Tab-separated table of C-alpha atoms in Angstrom:
chain	number	residue	atom	x	y	z
A	1	MET	CA	-138.397	-19.486	4.119
A	2	ASP	CA	-136.427	-22.113	2.354
A	3	PRO	CA	-132.693	-20.523	2.332
A	4	SER	CA	-132.152	-21.564	-1.486
A	5	LYS	CA	-135.437	-20.025	-2.553
A	6	ARG	CA	-134.486	-16.903	-0.780
A	7	VAL	CA	-130.782	-16.683	-2.656
A	8	HIS	CA	-132.905	-17.467	-5.955
A	9	ILE	CA	-135.129	-14.447	-5.206
A	10	GLU	CA	-132.430	-12.249	-3.760
A	11	LYS	CA	-130.502	-12.895	-7.400
A	12	ALA	CA	-133.676	-12.341	-9.330
A	13	HIS	CA	-134.065	-8.913	-7.717
A	14	ASN	CA	-132.532	-6.075	-9.548
A	15	PHE	CA	-131.919	-3.347	-7.307
A	16	MET	CA	-131.392	-0.399	-10.050
A	17	ARG	CA	-134.738	-1.270	-11.879
A	18	GLN	CA	-136.571	0.603	-9.229
A	19	TYR	CA	-134.903	3.718	-10.497
A	20	ARG	CA	-135.674	3.405	-14.096
A	21	ASP	CA	-139.124	4.757	-15.742
A	22	PRO	CA	-140.897	1.264	-16.351
A	23	GLU	CA	-141.947	2.497	-20.017
A	24	SER	CA	-138.774	4.128	-21.317
A	25	ARG	CA	-136.148	2.412	-19.206
A	26	GLU	CA	-134.656	5.616	-18.789
A	27	LEU	CA	-133.101	6.229	-15.573
A	28	ARG	CA	-134.862	8.553	-13.533
A	29	LYS	CA	-133.071	11.528	-11.558
A	30	LEU	CA	-132.136	10.540	-8.042
A	31	SER	CA	-132.678	12.557	-5.002
A	32	ALA	CA	-129.510	12.924	-3.113
A	33	ASN	CA	-130.975	10.165	-0.455
A	34	GLN	CA	-131.640	7.747	-3.410
A	35	PHE	CA	-128.099	8.239	-4.806
A	36	MET	CA	-127.049	7.268	-1.417
A	37	GLU	CA	-129.399	4.196	-1.215
A	38	VAL	CA	-127.810	3.264	-4.502
A	39	TRP	CA	-124.302	3.708	-3.183
A	40	SER	CA	-124.826	1.885	0.016
A	41	HIS	CA	-126.431	-1.221	-1.883
A	42	TYR	CA	-123.179	-1.418	-4.018
A	43	ASP	CA	-120.682	-0.397	-1.492
A	44	LYS	CA	-120.969	-3.983	0.551
A	45	ASP	CA	-118.031	-3.563	2.754
A	46	ALA	CA	-118.902	0.257	3.382
A	47	ASN	CA	-115.341	1.050	2.569
A	48	GLY	CA	-116.370	4.461	0.579
A	49	TYR	CA	-115.326	2.822	-2.534
A	50	ILE	CA	-117.284	0.716	-5.414
A	51	GLU	CA	-114.447	-1.869	-6.617
A	52	GLY	CA	-113.858	-5.288	-7.687
A	53	THR	CA	-116.941	-7.443	-7.345
A	54	GLU	CA	-118.854	-4.642	-5.970
A	55	LEU	CA	-118.359	-2.502	-9.205
A	56	ASP	CA	-118.936	-6.110	-11.334
A	57	GLY	CA	-122.516	-6.419	-9.475
A	58	PHE	CA	-123.406	-2.708	-10.100
A	59	LEU	CA	-122.598	-2.607	-14.001
A	60	ARG	CA	-124.265	-6.335	-14.640
A	61	GLU	CA	-127.680	-4.693	-12.872
A	62	PHE	CA	-127.094	-1.294	-14.359
A	63	VAL	CA	-127.136	-2.832	-17.988
A	64	SER	CA	-129.676	-5.320	-17.327
A	65	SER	CA	-132.027	-3.008	-15.611
A	66	ALA	CA	-132.200	-1.035	-18.775
A	67	ASN	CA	-133.916	-4.210	-20.636
A	68	ALA	CA	-137.415	-4.190	-20.475
A	69	THR	CA	-137.650	-8.041	-19.703
A	70	ASP	CA	-136.291	-9.575	-16.523
A	71	VAL	CA	-132.903	-10.514	-17.950
A	72	SER	CA	-130.591	-11.982	-15.266
A	73	PRO	CA	-127.526	-9.773	-14.685
A	74	GLU	CA	-125.384	-12.684	-14.990
A	75	THR	CA	-126.413	-13.016	-18.802
A	76	LEU	CA	-123.704	-10.331	-19.607
A	77	THR	CA	-120.654	-12.084	-20.631
A	78	ASP	CA	-117.346	-11.579	-19.060
A	79	ALA	CA	-115.757	-10.106	-21.965
A	80	THR	CA	-118.375	-7.592	-22.382
A	81	LEU	CA	-118.219	-6.817	-18.552
A	82	ASP	CA	-114.535	-6.251	-18.639
A	83	GLU	CA	-115.306	-3.839	-21.725
A	84	LEU	CA	-117.559	-2.031	-19.620
A	85	LYS	CA	-115.593	-1.730	-16.791
A	86	SER	CA	-112.736	-0.328	-18.538
A	87	CYS	CA	-114.876	2.153	-20.102
A	88	PHE	CA	-116.493	3.058	-16.822
A	89	MET	CA	-113.116	3.377	-15.121
A	90	GLU	CA	-111.501	5.501	-17.718
A	91	ALA	CA	-114.670	7.886	-17.705
A	92	TYR	CA	-115.093	8.109	-14.001
A	93	ASP	CA	-111.787	6.921	-12.285
A	94	ASP	CA	-110.215	10.400	-11.912
A	95	ASN	CA	-107.264	9.513	-9.469
A	96	GLN	CA	-106.733	6.177	-11.493
A	97	ASP	CA	-106.839	4.289	-8.558
A	98	GLY	CA	-108.687	1.454	-9.940
A	99	LYS	CA	-111.637	2.242	-7.707
A	100	ILE	CA	-114.413	4.427	-7.820
A	101	ASP	CA	-114.946	6.736	-4.778
A	102	ILE	CA	-118.283	9.029	-4.098
A	103	ARG	CA	-116.463	12.076	-5.210
A	104	GLU	CA	-115.516	10.767	-8.668
A	105	VAL	CA	-119.337	10.171	-9.647
């Protein structure tokens, strides 16, 4: 496959969408294995934290996966992403180190 097409397909794929009910768009209950699949998918450097661009990617896909249409995760504005990230970190970053570790979720 042409590499440019592969990048487009990968960008179009929303990993979080598979964990939502297709009708209601509600997040399904995840098994421990599914949770670890999600964690591993977004913890790209496998350092045990979801931080920086990893967190941006997760939040973008999480929000766009709730939309019934195939909205690109990139349509979330930077300002909205910053606000969402701030709220997310306030809710989950218990030790306030600026990153999310598995124990915090």
